[in-house]
CSV table of C-alpha atoms in Angstrom, one decimal:
chain,number,residue,atom,x,y,z
M,1,UNK,CA,-0.3,-0.2,-0.3
M,2,UNK,CA,1.3,3.3,-0.8
M,3,UNK,CA,0.2,6.4,1.7
M,4,UNK,CA,-0.2,9.7,-0.1
M,5,UNK,CA,1.3,12.8,1.8
M,6,UNK,CA,-1.1,15.7,2.5
M,7,UNK,CA,-3.5,16.9,5.1
M,8,UNK,CA,-5.8,14.2,4.8
M,9,UNK,CA,-3.0,11.5,6.1
M,10,UNK,CA,-1.1,13.9,8.2
M,11,UNK,CA,2.3,12.8,6.3
M,12,UNK,CA,4.7,14.9,4.9
M,13,UNK,CA,6.1,12.2,2.7
M,14,UNK,CA,4.8,9.2,0.7
M,15,UNK,CA,5.5,5.8,2.3
M,16,UNK,CA,5.1,1.9,1.1
M,17,UNK,CA,3.5,0.0,3.9
M,18,UNK,CA,4.2,-3.6,3.3
M,19,UNK,CA,3.0,-6.5,5.6
M,20,UNK,CA,5.3,-8.9,6.9
M,21,UNK,CA,3.4,-12.1,6.3
M,22,UNK,CA,4.5,-15.9,7.0
M,23,UNK,CA,2.8,-19.0,6.6
M,24,UNK,CA,-0.5,-16.9,7.4
M,25,UNK,CA,0.8,-15.2,10.4
M,26,UNK,CA,0.9,-11.3,10.6
M,27,UNK,CA,4.3,-10.4,12.1
M,28,UNK,CA,4.4,-6.8,11.7
M,29,UNK,CA,4.8,-3.9,8.9
M,30,UNK,CA,7.7,-2.9,6.7
M,31,UNK,CA,7.5,0.8,6.1
M,32,UNK,CA,9.9,2.4,3.3
M,33,UNK,CA,10.1,6.4,3.6
M,34,UNK,CA,9.8,8.4,0.2
M,35,UNK,CA,13.4,10.2,0.8
M,36,UNK,CA,15.2,12.0,-0.9
M,37,UNK,CA,14.2,10.5,-4.4
M,38,UNK,CA,10.6,9.7,-5.0
M,39,UNK,CA,9.2,6.4,-4.9
M,40,UNK,CA,9.1,3.9,-8.0
M,41,UNK,CA,7.8,0.5,-8.8
M,42,UNK,CA,11.2,-0.9,-7.9
M,43,UNK,CA,10.9,0.3,-4.4
M,44,UNK,CA,7.5,-1.6,-3.9
M,45,UNK,CA,9.0,-4.7,-5.6
M,46,UNK,CA,12.0,-4.4,-3.0
M,47,UNK,CA,9.4,-3.6,-0.2
M,48,UNK,CA,7.4,-7.0,-1.1
M,49,UNK,CA,10.9,-9.0,-1.1
M,50,UNK,CA,12.3,-8.0,2.1
M,51,UNK,CA,9.0,-8.3,3.7
M,52,UNK,CA,8.8,-11.9,2.5
M,53,UNK,CA,12.6,-12.4,4.1
M,54,UNK,CA,12.1,-10.8,7.1
M,55,UNK,CA,8.7,-12.8,7.6
M,56,UNK,CA,10.9,-16.2,7.3
M,57,UNK,CA,13.4,-14.9,9.5
M,58,UNK,CA,11.3,-14.3,12.0
M,59,UNK,CA,9.4,-17.9,11.7
M,60,UNK,CA,13.2,-19.2,11.9
M,61,UNK,CA,13.3,-17.3,15.4
M,62,UNK,CA,10.5,-18.2,16.7
M,63,UNK,CA,10.9,-21.7,16.0
M,64,UNK,CA,14.7,-21.9,17.2
M,65,UNK,CA,13.0,-20.2,20.4
M,66,UNK,CA,10.4,-22.9,20.7
M,67,UNK,CA,13.3,-25.7,20.8
M,68,UNK,CA,15.0,-23.6,23.0
M,69,UNK,CA,12.2,-22.8,25.6
M,70,UNK,CA,11.4,-26.9,24.9
M,71,UNK,CA,15.2,-27.8,25.9
M,72,UNK,CA,14.9,-25.4,29.0
M,73,UNK,CA,11.6,-27.0,30.5
M,74,UNK,CA,13.0,-30.6,29.8
M,75,UNK,CA,16.1,-29.6,31.8
M,76,UNK,CA,14.0,-27.9,34.4
M,77,UNK,CA,12.1,-31.6,34.8
M,78,UNK,CA,15.2,-33.3,35.2
M,79,UNK,CA,16.7,-31.0,37.7
M,80,UNK,CA,13.0,-31.3,39.9
M,81,UNK,CA,12.8,-35.1,39.2
M,82,UNK,CA,16.8,-35.5,39.9
M,83,UNK,CA,17.1,-37.6,36.9
M,84,UNK,CA,20.0,-37.6,34.7
M,85,UNK,CA,23.7,-38.2,35.2
M,86,UNK,CA,25.0,-34.7,36.9
M,87,UNK,CA,27.8,-34.5,33.9
M,88,UNK,CA,24.7,-34.6,31.3
M,89,UNK,CA,22.8,-31.9,33.3
M,90,UNK,CA,25.8,-29.6,33.3
M,91,UNK,CA,26.5,-30.0,30.0
M,92,UNK,CA,22.8,-29.6,29.0
M,93,UNK,CA,22.9,-26.4,31.0
M,94,UNK,CA,26.1,-24.7,29.8
M,95,UNK,CA,24.4,-25.4,26.1
M,96,UNK,CA,21.6,-23.7,26.9
M,97,UNK,CA,23.2,-20.9,29.6
M,98,UNK,CA,22.0,-22.3,32.6
M,99,UNK,CA,23.9,-22.9,35.7
M,100,UNK,CA,22.6,-26.0,37.0
M,101,UNK,CA,24.7,-25.5,40.4
M,102,UNK,CA,22.5,-22.6,41.5
M,103,UNK,CA,20.5,-22.3,44.4
M,104,UNK,CA,16.8,-22.1,43.5
M,105,UNK,CA,13.6,-21.4,44.9
M,106,UNK,CA,10.9,-23.9,43.6
M,107,UNK,CA,7.5,-22.4,43.0
M,108,UNK,CA,4.6,-25.0,42.6
M,109,UNK,CA,1.0,-22.9,41.0
M,110,UNK,CA,-1.9,-25.3,40.9
M,111,UNK,CA,-3.3,-24.9,37.4
M,112,UNK,CA,-6.8,-25.5,37.9
M,113,UNK,CA,-8.2,-22.5,36.3
M,114,UNK,CA,-5.1,-21.8,34.2
M,115,UNK,CA,-4.1,-22.2,30.5
M,116,UNK,CA,-1.0,-24.3,31.1
M,117,UNK,CA,0.3,-23.7,27.4
M,118,UNK,CA,0.2,-20.2,27.8
M,119,UNK,CA,0.5,-19.4,31.3
M,120,UNK,CA,3.6,-21.1,32.2
M,121,UNK,CA,5.8,-19.1,29.5
M,122,UNK,CA,4.1,-15.7,31.0
M,123,UNK,CA,4.4,-16.1,34.1
M,124,UNK,CA,8.3,-17.3,33.9
M,125,UNK,CA,8.8,-14.2,31.9
M,126,UNK,CA,7.6,-11.7,34.3
M,127,UNK,CA,9.2,-13.4,37.1
M,128,UNK,CA,12.5,-13.1,35.6
M,129,UNK,CA,11.6,-9.3,34.7
M,130,UNK,CA,10.2,-8.4,38.3
M,131,UNK,CA,13.0,-10.2,40.1
M,132,UNK,CA,16.0,-9.9,37.4
M,133,UNK,CA,17.0,-13.5,38.1
M,134,UNK,CA,16.7,-16.5,35.9
M,135,UNK,CA,13.6,-18.6,36.1
M,136,UNK,CA,12.9,-22.0,34.6
M,137,UNK,CA,9.9,-23.2,34.1
M,138,UNK,CA,7.9,-26.4,33.1
M,139,UNK,CA,4.5,-27.9,33.2
M,140,UNK,CA,2.8,-31.2,34.1
M,141,UNK,CA,-1.1,-32.4,34.4
M,142,UNK,CA,-1.3,-30.6,37.8
M,143,UNK,CA,0.3,-27.5,37.7
M,144,UNK,CA,3.2,-25.2,36.9
M,145,UNK,CA,6.6,-25.6,38.2
M,146,UNK,CA,8.9,-22.3,38.5
M,147,UNK,CA,12.9,-23.0,39.6
M,148,UNK,CA,13.7,-19.1,40.8
M,149,UNK,CA,17.4,-18.7,40.9
M,150,UNK,CA,18.3,-17.2,44.1
M,151,UNK,CA,20.6,-14.4,44.3
M,152,UNK,CA,24.2,-15.0,46.5
M,153,UNK,CA,24.3,-11.6,48.2
M,154,UNK,CA,20.5,-12.0,49.5
M,155,UNK,CA,19.6,-14.6,52.8
M,156,UNK,CA,17.3,-17.4,52.4
M,157,UNK,CA,14.2,-15.8,54.4
M,158,UNK,CA,14.4,-12.4,52.3
M,159,UNK,CA,14.8,-14.6,49.0
M,160,UNK,CA,11.7,-16.2,49.6
M,161,UNK,CA,10.0,-13.3,50.9
M,162,UNK,CA,10.8,-11.7,47.3
M,163,UNK,CA,9.2,-14.6,45.7
M,164,UNK,CA,6.3,-14.5,47.4
M,165,UNK,CA,5.8,-10.6,46.4
M,166,UNK,CA,6.4,-11.0,43.0
M,167,UNK,CA,4.1,-14.0,42.9
M,168,UNK,CA,1.6,-11.6,44.5
M,169,UNK,CA,2.2,-9.0,41.9
M,170,UNK,CA,2.2,-11.2,39.0
M,171,UNK,CA,-1.4,-13.0,40.0
M,172,UNK,CA,-2.8,-9.4,40.4
M,173,UNK,CA,-1.5,-8.2,36.6
M,174,UNK,CA,-1.9,-11.8,34.8
M,175,UNK,CA,-4.9,-13.4,36.8
M,176,UNK,CA,-6.7,-10.8,38.2
M,177,UNK,CA,-10.0,-12.7,37.1
M,178,UNK,CA,-9.0,-16.2,38.2
M,179,UNK,CA,-8.0,-17.7,41.7
M,180,UNK,CA,-4.3,-18.1,42.2
M,181,UNK,CA,-3.0,-20.6,44.2
M,182,UNK,CA,1.0,-21.3,44.8
M,183,UNK,CA,2.8,-22.9,47.1
M,184,UNK,CA,7.0,-21.7,47.6
M,185,UNK,CA,9.7,-23.9,48.8
M,186,UNK,CA,12.6,-22.7,50.9
M,187,UNK,CA,15.9,-22.2,49.2
M,188,UNK,CA,17.3,-25.3,48.1
M,189,UNK,CA,20.3,-26.7,46.5
M,190,UNK,CA,19.8,-29.1,43.3
M,191,UNK,CA,20.3,-32.1,44.9
M,192,UNK,CA,17.4,-31.0,47.0
M,193,UNK,CA,14.5,-29.8,44.4
M,194,UNK,CA,12.6,-32.9,44.7
M,195,UNK,CA,11.9,-32.4,48.2
M,196,UNK,CA,11.2,-29.1,47.4
M,197,UNK,CA,8.6,-30.2,45.0
M,198,UNK,CA,6.8,-32.3,47.4
M,199,UNK,CA,7.0,-30.0,50.0
M,200,UNK,CA,5.7,-27.0,47.5
M,201,UNK,CA,3.0,-29.1,46.7
M,202,UNK,CA,1.8,-30.3,50.0
M,203,UNK,CA,1.3,-26.6,50.7
M,204,UNK,CA,-1.0,-25.9,47.4
M,205,UNK,CA,-3.0,-29.0,48.7
M,206,UNK,CA,-3.4,-27.3,51.9
M,207,UNK,CA,-4.5,-24.3,50.6
M,208,UNK,CA,-6.8,-26.0,48.1
M,209,UNK,CA,-8.5,-28.2,50.2
M,210,UNK,CA,-9.1,-25.7,53.4
M,211,UNK,CA,-9.6,-22.3,51.8
M,212,UNK,CA,-13.2,-21.9,50.3
M,213,UNK,CA,-12.6,-18.3,49.0
M,214,UNK,CA,-11.5,-17.8,45.5
M,215,UNK,CA,-8.5,-15.1,45.7
M,216,UNK,CA,-4.9,-15.4,45.6
M,217,UNK,CA,-3.2,-17.7,47.9
M,218,UNK,CA,0.5,-17.9,48.1
M,219,UNK,CA,2.2,-19.0,50.7
M,220,UNK,CA,5.9,-20.8,51.8
M,221,UNK,CA,6.7,-24.3,53.0
M,222,UNK,CA,7.9,-22.1,56.3
M,223,UNK,CA,4.5,-20.6,56.7
M,224,UNK,CA,2.8,-24.1,57.3
M,225,UNK,CA,5.7,-26.3,59.0
M,226,UNK,CA,5.6,-29.9,59.2
M,227,UNK,CA,1.6,-30.2,59.7
M,228,UNK,CA,1.2,-29.5,55.9
M,229,UNK,CA,2.0,-33.3,55.6
M,230,UNK,CA,-1.2,-33.9,57.9
M,231,UNK,CA,-3.5,-31.6,56.4
M,232,UNK,CA,-2.5,-32.5,52.8
M,233,UNK,CA,-3.3,-36.0,52.9
M,234,UNK,CA,-5.5,-36.3,56.1
M,235,UNK,CA,-9.3,-36.7,55.8
M,236,UNK,CA,-10.7,-33.5,55.4
M,237,UNK,CA,-13.5,-34.4,58.4
M,238,UNK,CA,-11.0,-35.9,60.5
M,239,UNK,CA,-8.9,-32.7,60.1
M,240,UNK,CA,-12.2,-30.5,61.1
M,241,UNK,CA,-13.2,-32.9,64.2
M,242,UNK,CA,-9.8,-32.6,65.1
M,243,UNK,CA,-9.9,-28.6,65.2
M,244,UNK,CA,-13.3,-29.0,67.2
M,245,UNK,CA,-11.9,-31.1,69.5
M,246,UNK,CA,-8.6,-29.4,70.2
M,247,UNK,CA,-10.1,-25.6,70.0
M,248,UNK,CA,-13.8,-26.4,70.1
M,249,UNK,CA,-14.6,-24.1,73.5
M,250,UNK,CA,-12.7,-21.1,72.2
M,251,UNK,CA,-14.7,-21.4,69.0
M,252,UNK,CA,-18.3,-21.0,70.3
M,253,UNK,CA,-18.2,-17.4,70.6
M,254,UNK,CA,-18.1,-16.8,74.3
M,255,UNK,CA,-16.9,-13.7,75.7
M,256,UNK,CA,-12.9,-13.4,75.5
M,257,UNK,CA,-12.4,-16.0,73.5
M,258,UNK,CA,-11.3,-14.1,70.6
M,259,UNK,CA,-8.7,-12.7,72.8
M,260,UNK,CA,-7.6,-16.3,73.3
M,261,UNK,CA,-7.3,-17.2,70.2
M,262,UNK,CA,-5.2,-14.1,69.1
M,263,UNK,CA,-2.9,-14.5,72.2
M,264,UNK,CA,-2.3,-17.9,70.9
M,265,UNK,CA,-1.3,-17.3,67.7
M,266,UNK,CA,0.8,-14.5,68.5
M,267,UNK,CA,2.5,-16.8,71.2
M,268,UNK,CA,3.4,-19.3,68.5
M,269,UNK,CA,4.5,-16.3,66.1
M,270,UNK,CA,7.0,-15.1,68.5
M,271,UNK,CA,8.3,-18.5,69.3
M,272,UNK,CA,6.2,-19.0,72.6
M,273,UNK,CA,7.8,-15.9,74.2
M,274,UNK,CA,5.6,-14.3,76.7
M,275,UNK,CA,7.3,-10.7,77.0
M,276,UNK,CA,7.2,-10.8,72.8
M,277,UNK,CA,3.7,-11.5,72.9
M,278,UNK,CA,3.1,-9.2,75.3
M,279,UNK,CA,4.7,-6.3,73.4
M,280,UNK,CA,3.0,-7.4,69.9
M,281,UNK,CA,-0.6,-7.5,71.5
M,282,UNK,CA,0.0,-4.2,73.7
M,283,UNK,CA,-0.8,-5.9,77.3
M,284,UNK,CA,0.8,-7.0,80.4
M,285,UNK,CA,3.3,-10.2,80.4
M,286,UNK,CA,0.8,-11.3,82.9
M,287,UNK,CA,-2.3,-10.7,80.9
M,288,UNK,CA,-0.6,-13.0,78.4
M,289,UNK,CA,0.1,-16.0,80.9
M,290,UNK,CA,-3.5,-15.4,82.4
M,291,UNK,CA,-4.7,-16.1,79.0
M,292,UNK,CA,-3.1,-19.1,78.3
M,293,UNK,CA,-4.0,-20.5,81.9
M,294,UNK,CA,-7.9,-19.8,80.8
M,295,UNK,CA,-7.0,-21.4,77.7
M,296,UNK,CA,-5.7,-24.7,79.9
M,297,UNK,CA,-8.8,-24.4,81.8
M,298,UNK,CA,-11.1,-24.3,78.6
M,299,UNK,CA,-9.5,-27.0,76.8
M,300,UNK,CA,-7.5,-29.1,79.0
M,301,UNK,CA,-4.3,-28.4,77.1
M,302,UNK,CA,-1.3,-27.1,78.9
M,303,UNK,CA,0.4,-24.9,75.8
M,304,UNK,CA,2.6,-23.1,78.4
M,305,UNK,CA,4.2,-26.5,79.6
M,306,UNK,CA,3.5,-29.6,77.6
M,307,UNK,CA,5.2,-29.9,73.8
M,308,UNK,CA,2.2,-32.4,72.7
M,309,UNK,CA,-0.2,-30.0,73.6
M,310,UNK,CA,1.6,-27.1,71.5
M,311,UNK,CA,1.8,-29.2,68.7
M,312,UNK,CA,-2.0,-29.8,68.8
M,313,UNK,CA,-3.2,-26.0,69.4
M,314,UNK,CA,-0.5,-25.3,66.7
M,315,UNK,CA,-1.9,-27.5,64.2
M,316,UNK,CA,-5.3,-26.8,64.3
M,317,UNK,CA,-4.6,-22.7,64.7
M,318,UNK,CA,-3.0,-23.5,61.1
M,319,UNK,CA,-6.1,-24.9,59.9
M,320,UNK,CA,-8.1,-22.1,61.0
M,321,UNK,CA,-5.8,-19.4,59.4
M,322,UNK,CA,-6.3,-21.8,56.0
M,323,UNK,CA,-9.7,-21.4,56.3
M,324,UNK,CA,-9.4,-17.7,56.8
M,325,UNK,CA,-10.6,-17.1,60.3
M,326,UNK,CA,-11.3,-13.5,60.9
M,327,UNK,CA,-8.7,-13.5,64.0
M,328,UNK,CA,-6.1,-15.6,62.6
M,329,UNK,CA,-6.0,-14.7,59.0
M,330,UNK,CA,-2.7,-13.4,58.8
M,331,UNK,CA,-1.2,-13.6,55.6
M,332,UNK,CA,-1.6,-10.0,54.7
M,333,UNK,CA,0.7,-9.0,57.6
M,334,UNK,CA,1.2,-10.5,61.2
M,335,UNK,CA,-2.8,-10.0,61.8
M,336,UNK,CA,-2.4,-9.1,65.4
M,337,UNK,CA,-4.0,-5.7,66.6
M,338,UNK,CA,-2.7,-4.0,69.5
M,339,UNK,CA,-5.1,-4.1,72.5
M,340,UNK,CA,-5.3,-1.9,75.1
M,341,UNK,CA,-3.3,-3.2,78.8
M,342,UNK,CA,-6.1,-4.8,80.5
M,343,UNK,CA,-3.9,-4.4,84.0
M,344,UNK,CA,-5.6,-2.1,86.4
M,345,UNK,CA,-3.3,0.7,87.3
M,346,UNK,CA,-1.6,0.2,91.2
M,347,UNK,CA,-2.4,-3.8,90.8
M,348,UNK,CA,-1.2,-5.7,93.5
M,349,UNK,CA,1.4,-8.3,93.1
M,350,UNK,CA,-1.3,-11.2,94.1
M,351,UNK,CA,-3.9,-9.7,92.0
M,352,UNK,CA,-1.6,-10.5,88.8
M,353,UNK,CA,0.1,-13.2,89.2
M,354,UNK,CA,-1.1,-16.8,88.2
M,355,UNK,CA,-1.3,-19.2,91.1
M,356,UNK,CA,0.6,-22.7,90.9
M,357,UNK,CA,-2.4,-24.6,92.0
M,358,UNK,CA,-4.3,-24.1,88.7
M,359,UNK,CA,-5.2,-22.1,86.0
M,360,UNK,CA,-5.9,-18.2,87.3
M,361,UNK,CA,-8.6,-15.9,86.2
M,362,UNK,CA,-8.0,-12.3,85.4
M,363,UNK,CA,-9.3,-9.8,87.2
M,364,UNK,CA,-11.7,-8.5,84.7
M,365,UNK,CA,-12.3,-9.8,80.8
M,366,UNK,CA,-9.4,-8.5,78.7
């Protein structure tokens, strides 16, 4: 097409506009400007021939890119499965420009709502641009796997946090109208990627089984701990009965039980530290002790002194968090709101201290 110059087109010089099409696919346009000599039929012929050659090159490069992508995907699958001799993997990685010895974070994305053929590459390229590191990817029948390279100068905890943040941004940009569920492993050496895959998959199973809300859920292995194995593979009804058996008295809506649940979660979040819990909650240390004693009185579980009871309560709290309990939904932050100190001014020591003969009562509801 020859575009004329003039006020109707807004052009100061004529142009030849030729579509770059190969095998029925439109790659773009080739534009030849009339400068300095006027356009001629030879220019139109040259434009048509050039467009054909450019289209052929685009097609070749696309095929090469597809082959390279498939080769990287195959290498990723071998790294995750732990199959193949290390020398062969190293040779394949060198050919593809992949450092197979790098530490990586494995991301498992549940694919129940996504077009795998399209989402895998788009998501991997987004994560590469966002994080500025190499991201390998592959796909299977159940989900998308990403191997995100860990920077040497960034700690493991900070690396996992950066990956989770980047996944959240990707979910908001690419899967805004869809549910996005992802499990993130810890930073792993290449020989540990098979275990990282199992752990991240267990996290995804926990999210998928116990969260009924359709929105983006991204959790790391360390967010759930070893209880994820029980939650991912246990019978759902049995898990729910377990939660009711452990924390049932605190879930009936009785006065003060919300504060007890919040205190329990905060106590575990601060590594069972009374002072840290009190500071985070904004209460007196003795208030934390009294609340733990009330939990003992209501549930029969000594969370302050019995390791088995601590494990039971922490697992039950984890299920409630996955289900989005309003008091314990801490994934947007720590989920702990400051409370007023419930200790009355001038309280005497015997008013504040818990007795050793059994669970003590607070002077007034917190």
